[in-house]
Short mmCIF file of C-alpha atoms in Angstrom, two decimals:
data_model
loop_
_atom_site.label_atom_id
_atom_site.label_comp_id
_atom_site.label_asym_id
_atom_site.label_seq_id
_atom_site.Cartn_x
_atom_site.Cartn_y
_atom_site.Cartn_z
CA UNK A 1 -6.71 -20.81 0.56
CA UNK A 2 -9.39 -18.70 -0.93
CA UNK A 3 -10.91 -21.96 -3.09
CA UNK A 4 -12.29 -23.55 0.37
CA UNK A 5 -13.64 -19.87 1.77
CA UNK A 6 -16.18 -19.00 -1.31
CA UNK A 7 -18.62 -21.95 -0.52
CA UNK A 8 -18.65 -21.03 3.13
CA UNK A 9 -19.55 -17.56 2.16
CA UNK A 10 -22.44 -19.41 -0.18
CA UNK A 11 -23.50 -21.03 2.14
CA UNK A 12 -23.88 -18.63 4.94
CA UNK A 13 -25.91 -16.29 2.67
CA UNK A 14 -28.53 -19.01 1.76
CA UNK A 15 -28.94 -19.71 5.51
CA UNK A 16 -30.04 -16.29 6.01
CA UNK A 17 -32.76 -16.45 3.24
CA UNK A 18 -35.40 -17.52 5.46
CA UNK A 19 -34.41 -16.16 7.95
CA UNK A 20 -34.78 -12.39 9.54
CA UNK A 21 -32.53 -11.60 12.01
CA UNK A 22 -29.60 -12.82 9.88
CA UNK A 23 -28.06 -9.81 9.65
CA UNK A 24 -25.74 -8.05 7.27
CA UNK A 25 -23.29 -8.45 4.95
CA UNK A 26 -19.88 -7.74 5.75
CA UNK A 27 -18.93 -4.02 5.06
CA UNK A 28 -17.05 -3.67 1.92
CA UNK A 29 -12.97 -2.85 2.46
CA UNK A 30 -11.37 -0.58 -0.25
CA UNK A 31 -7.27 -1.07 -1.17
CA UNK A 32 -4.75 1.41 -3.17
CA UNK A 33 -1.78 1.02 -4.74
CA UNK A 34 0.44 4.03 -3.65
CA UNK A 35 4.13 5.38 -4.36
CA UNK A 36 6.29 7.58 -2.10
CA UNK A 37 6.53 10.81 -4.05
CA UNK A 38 9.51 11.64 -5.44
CA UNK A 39 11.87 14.62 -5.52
CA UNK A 40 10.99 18.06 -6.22
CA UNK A 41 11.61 19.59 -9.54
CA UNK A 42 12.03 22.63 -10.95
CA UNK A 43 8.71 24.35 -12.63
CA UNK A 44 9.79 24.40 -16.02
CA UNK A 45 11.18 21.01 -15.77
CA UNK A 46 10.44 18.85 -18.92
CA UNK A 47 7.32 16.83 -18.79
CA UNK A 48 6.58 13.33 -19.78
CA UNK A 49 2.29 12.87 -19.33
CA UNK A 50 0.86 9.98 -18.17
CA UNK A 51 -2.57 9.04 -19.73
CA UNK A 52 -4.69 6.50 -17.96
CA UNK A 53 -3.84 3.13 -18.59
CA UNK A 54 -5.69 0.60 -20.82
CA UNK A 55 -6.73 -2.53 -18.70
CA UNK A 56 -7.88 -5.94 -19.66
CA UNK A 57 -10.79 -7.78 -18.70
CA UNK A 58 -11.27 -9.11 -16.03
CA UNK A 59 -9.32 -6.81 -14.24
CA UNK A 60 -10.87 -3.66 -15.21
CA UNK A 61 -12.98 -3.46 -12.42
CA UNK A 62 -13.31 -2.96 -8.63
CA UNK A 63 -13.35 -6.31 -7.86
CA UNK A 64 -9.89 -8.03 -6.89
CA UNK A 65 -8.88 -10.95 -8.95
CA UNK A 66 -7.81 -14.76 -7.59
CA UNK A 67 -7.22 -18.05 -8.88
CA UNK A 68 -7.70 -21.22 -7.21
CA UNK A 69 -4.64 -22.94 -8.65
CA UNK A 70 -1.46 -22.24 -10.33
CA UNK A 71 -3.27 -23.95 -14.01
CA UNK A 72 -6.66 -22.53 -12.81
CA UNK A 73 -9.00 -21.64 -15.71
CA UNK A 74 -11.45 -19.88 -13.70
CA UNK A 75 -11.02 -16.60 -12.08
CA UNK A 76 -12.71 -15.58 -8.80
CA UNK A 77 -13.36 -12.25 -7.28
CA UNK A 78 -13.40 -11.43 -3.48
CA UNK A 79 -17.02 -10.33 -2.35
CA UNK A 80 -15.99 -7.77 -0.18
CA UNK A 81 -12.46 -6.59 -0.93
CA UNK A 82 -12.32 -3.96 -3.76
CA UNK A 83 -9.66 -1.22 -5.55
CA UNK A 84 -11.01 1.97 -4.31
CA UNK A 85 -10.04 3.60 -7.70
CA UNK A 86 -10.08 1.79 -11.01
CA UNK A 87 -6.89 0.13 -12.00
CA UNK A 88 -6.46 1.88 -15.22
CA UNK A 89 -6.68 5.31 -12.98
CA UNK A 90 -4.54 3.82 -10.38
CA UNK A 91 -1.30 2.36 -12.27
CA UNK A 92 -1.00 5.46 -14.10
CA UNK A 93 -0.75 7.50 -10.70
CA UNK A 94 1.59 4.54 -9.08
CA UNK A 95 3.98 4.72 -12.28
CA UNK A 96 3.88 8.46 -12.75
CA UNK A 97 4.78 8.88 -8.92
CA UNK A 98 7.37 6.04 -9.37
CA UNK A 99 9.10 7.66 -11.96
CA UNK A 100 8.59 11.10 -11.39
CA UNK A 101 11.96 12.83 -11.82
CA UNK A 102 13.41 9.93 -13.69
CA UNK A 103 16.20 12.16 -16.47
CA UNK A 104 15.00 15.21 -14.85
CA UNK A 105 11.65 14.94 -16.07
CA UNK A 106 8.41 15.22 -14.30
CA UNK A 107 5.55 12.43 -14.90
CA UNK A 108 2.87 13.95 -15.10
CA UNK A 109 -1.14 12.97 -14.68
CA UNK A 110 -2.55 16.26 -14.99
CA UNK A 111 -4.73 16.74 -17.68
CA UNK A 112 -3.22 20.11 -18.73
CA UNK A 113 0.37 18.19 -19.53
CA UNK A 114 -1.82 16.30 -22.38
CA UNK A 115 0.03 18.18 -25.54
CA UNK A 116 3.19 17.37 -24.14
CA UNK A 117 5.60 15.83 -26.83
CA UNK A 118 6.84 12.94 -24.36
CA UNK A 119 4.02 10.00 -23.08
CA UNK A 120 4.23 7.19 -21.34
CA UNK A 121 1.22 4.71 -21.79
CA UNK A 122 0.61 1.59 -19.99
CA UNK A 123 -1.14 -1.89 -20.76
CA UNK A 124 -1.74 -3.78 -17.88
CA UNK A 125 -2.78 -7.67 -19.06
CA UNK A 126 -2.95 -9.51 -15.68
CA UNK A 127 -2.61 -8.62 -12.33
CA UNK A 128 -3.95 -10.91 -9.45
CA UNK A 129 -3.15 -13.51 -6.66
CA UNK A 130 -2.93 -17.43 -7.28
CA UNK A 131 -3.32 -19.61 -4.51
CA UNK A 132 -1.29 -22.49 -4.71
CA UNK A 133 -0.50 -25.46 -2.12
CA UNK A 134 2.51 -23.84 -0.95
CA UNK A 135 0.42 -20.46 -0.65
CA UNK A 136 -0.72 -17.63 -2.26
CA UNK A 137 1.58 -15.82 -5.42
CA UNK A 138 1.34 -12.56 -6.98
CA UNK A 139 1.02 -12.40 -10.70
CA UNK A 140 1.38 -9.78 -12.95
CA UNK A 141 2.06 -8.28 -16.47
CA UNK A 142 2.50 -4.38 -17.13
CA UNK A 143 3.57 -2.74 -20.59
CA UNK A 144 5.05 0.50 -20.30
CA UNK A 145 5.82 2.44 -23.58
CA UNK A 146 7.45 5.77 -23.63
CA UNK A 147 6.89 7.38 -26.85
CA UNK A 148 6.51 10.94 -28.60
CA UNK A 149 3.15 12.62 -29.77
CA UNK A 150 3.99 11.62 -33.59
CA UNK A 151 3.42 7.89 -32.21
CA UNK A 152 7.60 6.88 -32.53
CA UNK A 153 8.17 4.46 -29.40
CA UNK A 154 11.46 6.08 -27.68
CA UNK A 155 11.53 2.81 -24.99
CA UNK A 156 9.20 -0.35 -23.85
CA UNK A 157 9.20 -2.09 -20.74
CA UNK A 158 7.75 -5.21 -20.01
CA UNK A 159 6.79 -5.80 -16.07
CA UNK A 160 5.71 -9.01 -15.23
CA UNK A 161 6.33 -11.62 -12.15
CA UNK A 162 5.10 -14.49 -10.28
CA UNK A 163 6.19 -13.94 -6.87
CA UNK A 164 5.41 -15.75 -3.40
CA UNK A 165 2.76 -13.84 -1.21
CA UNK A 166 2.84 -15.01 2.69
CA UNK A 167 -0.33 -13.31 3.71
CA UNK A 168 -3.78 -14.66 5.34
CA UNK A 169 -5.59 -11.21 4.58
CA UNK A 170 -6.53 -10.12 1.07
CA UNK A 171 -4.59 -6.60 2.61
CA UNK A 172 -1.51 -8.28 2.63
CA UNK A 173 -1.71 -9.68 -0.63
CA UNK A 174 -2.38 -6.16 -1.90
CA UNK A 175 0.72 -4.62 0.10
CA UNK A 176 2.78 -7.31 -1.56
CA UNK A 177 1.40 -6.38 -5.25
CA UNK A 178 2.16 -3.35 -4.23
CA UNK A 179 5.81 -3.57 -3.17
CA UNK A 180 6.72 -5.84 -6.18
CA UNK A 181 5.65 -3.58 -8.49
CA UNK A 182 7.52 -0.76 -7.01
CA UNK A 183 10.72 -3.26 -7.36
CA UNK A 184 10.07 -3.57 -10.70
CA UNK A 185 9.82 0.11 -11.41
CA UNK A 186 12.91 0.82 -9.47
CA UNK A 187 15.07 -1.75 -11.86
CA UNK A 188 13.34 -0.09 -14.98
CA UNK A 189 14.01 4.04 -13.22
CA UNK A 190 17.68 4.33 -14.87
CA UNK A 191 16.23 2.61 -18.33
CA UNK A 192 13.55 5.48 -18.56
CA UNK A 193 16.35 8.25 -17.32
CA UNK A 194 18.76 6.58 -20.07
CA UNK A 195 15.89 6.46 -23.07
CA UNK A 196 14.80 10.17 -21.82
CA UNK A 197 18.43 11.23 -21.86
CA UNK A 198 18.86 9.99 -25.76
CA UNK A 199 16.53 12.00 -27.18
CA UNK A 200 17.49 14.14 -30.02
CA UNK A 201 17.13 18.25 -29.53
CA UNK A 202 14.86 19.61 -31.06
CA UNK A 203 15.19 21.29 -34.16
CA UNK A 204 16.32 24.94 -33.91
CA UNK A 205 16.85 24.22 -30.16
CA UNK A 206 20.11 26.32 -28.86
CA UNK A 207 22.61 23.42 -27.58
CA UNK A 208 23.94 24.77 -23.95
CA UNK A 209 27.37 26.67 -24.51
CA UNK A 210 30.26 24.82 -22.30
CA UNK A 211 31.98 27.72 -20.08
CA UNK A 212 35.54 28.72 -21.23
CA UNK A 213 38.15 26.94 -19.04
CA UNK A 214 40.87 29.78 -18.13
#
């Protein structure tokens, strides 16, 4: 699908090199990958901070990623269609909003929650569409480690698909990134809850008193 469009595009801007009244390029369009948020917690509600992601190339950038082909070597990059915030920025706010109030915690991306003892950091390897003969896929992989400031890893997730993408606009492809990696972090909500609720007290900490039954 997108293999046949980027010559055309070539094309089209070489005809207008000699040529004045060509007239412009297409206006950029900017995409973002959003969460619902999620219940309201109390203030002193544990918190569990949410650094910005790390991202590998080629992804870590505006540009949005394709392949021409399931085995495809080569990646391409729409001209025109962009993130409007950069991924590594991004997935942190869609996971922290996904999982906000996961164990009664609150995921947190402000930058005042950074000495919090909980953190959950994310490596995003691929993330992209594939066009194949029997249409376009979504592809991803996301690793999500919760762990505590000393470094000890408390849970890891691994979020990664390959899933079929109807959609003739590059908006539609992002919508379906989008929804499938909600999915995913919906199936992984009562893992992070369960890991969260594990956790040993802390030492010195006053275990809650259970109320005498008359």
């Amino acid at each position: 699908m997108r293999a046949a469009r980027a010559p055309v595009l070539l094309l089209a801007a070489l005809a207008c090199v000699p040529l004045a009244g060509c007239g412009k390029a297409p206006a950029s369009r900017y995409f973002l990958l959003e969460a619902a948020a999620g219940p309201a917690l109390p203030g002193d509600a544990p918190v569990v901070h949410v650094p910005r992601f790390t991202v590998e190339p080629p992804y870590d950038q505006d540009r949005i990623v394709y392949r021409a082909g399931s085995s495809a070597v080569q990646v391409r990059f729409y001209p025109y269609d962009r993130w409007a915030v950069p991924l590594d920025q991004m997935l942190a706010n869609l996971v922290a909003t996904a999982f906000d109030g996961a164990g009664g915690h609150r995921f947190s991306r402000d930058p005042r929650t950074r000495a919090a003892d909980l953190r959950l950091h994310g490596h995003l390897l691929w993330l992209e569409e594939v066009d194949t003969t029997d249409g376009p896929r979504v592809r991803y992989r996301l690793d999500l480690n919760l762990i505590r400031a000393t470094g000890e890893v408390l849970h890891h997730a691994r979020l990664e698909g390959d899933h079929p993408a109807p959609a003739t606009e590059v908006e539609d492809i992002v919508r379906r990134m989008q929804a499938v990696l909600l999915d995913e972090m919906a199936r992984q909500r009562p893992s992070i809850a369960a890991a969260l609720a594990a956790i040993p007290a802390a030492p010195g900490a006053v275990p809650e008193k259970t109320p005498l039954t008359p």
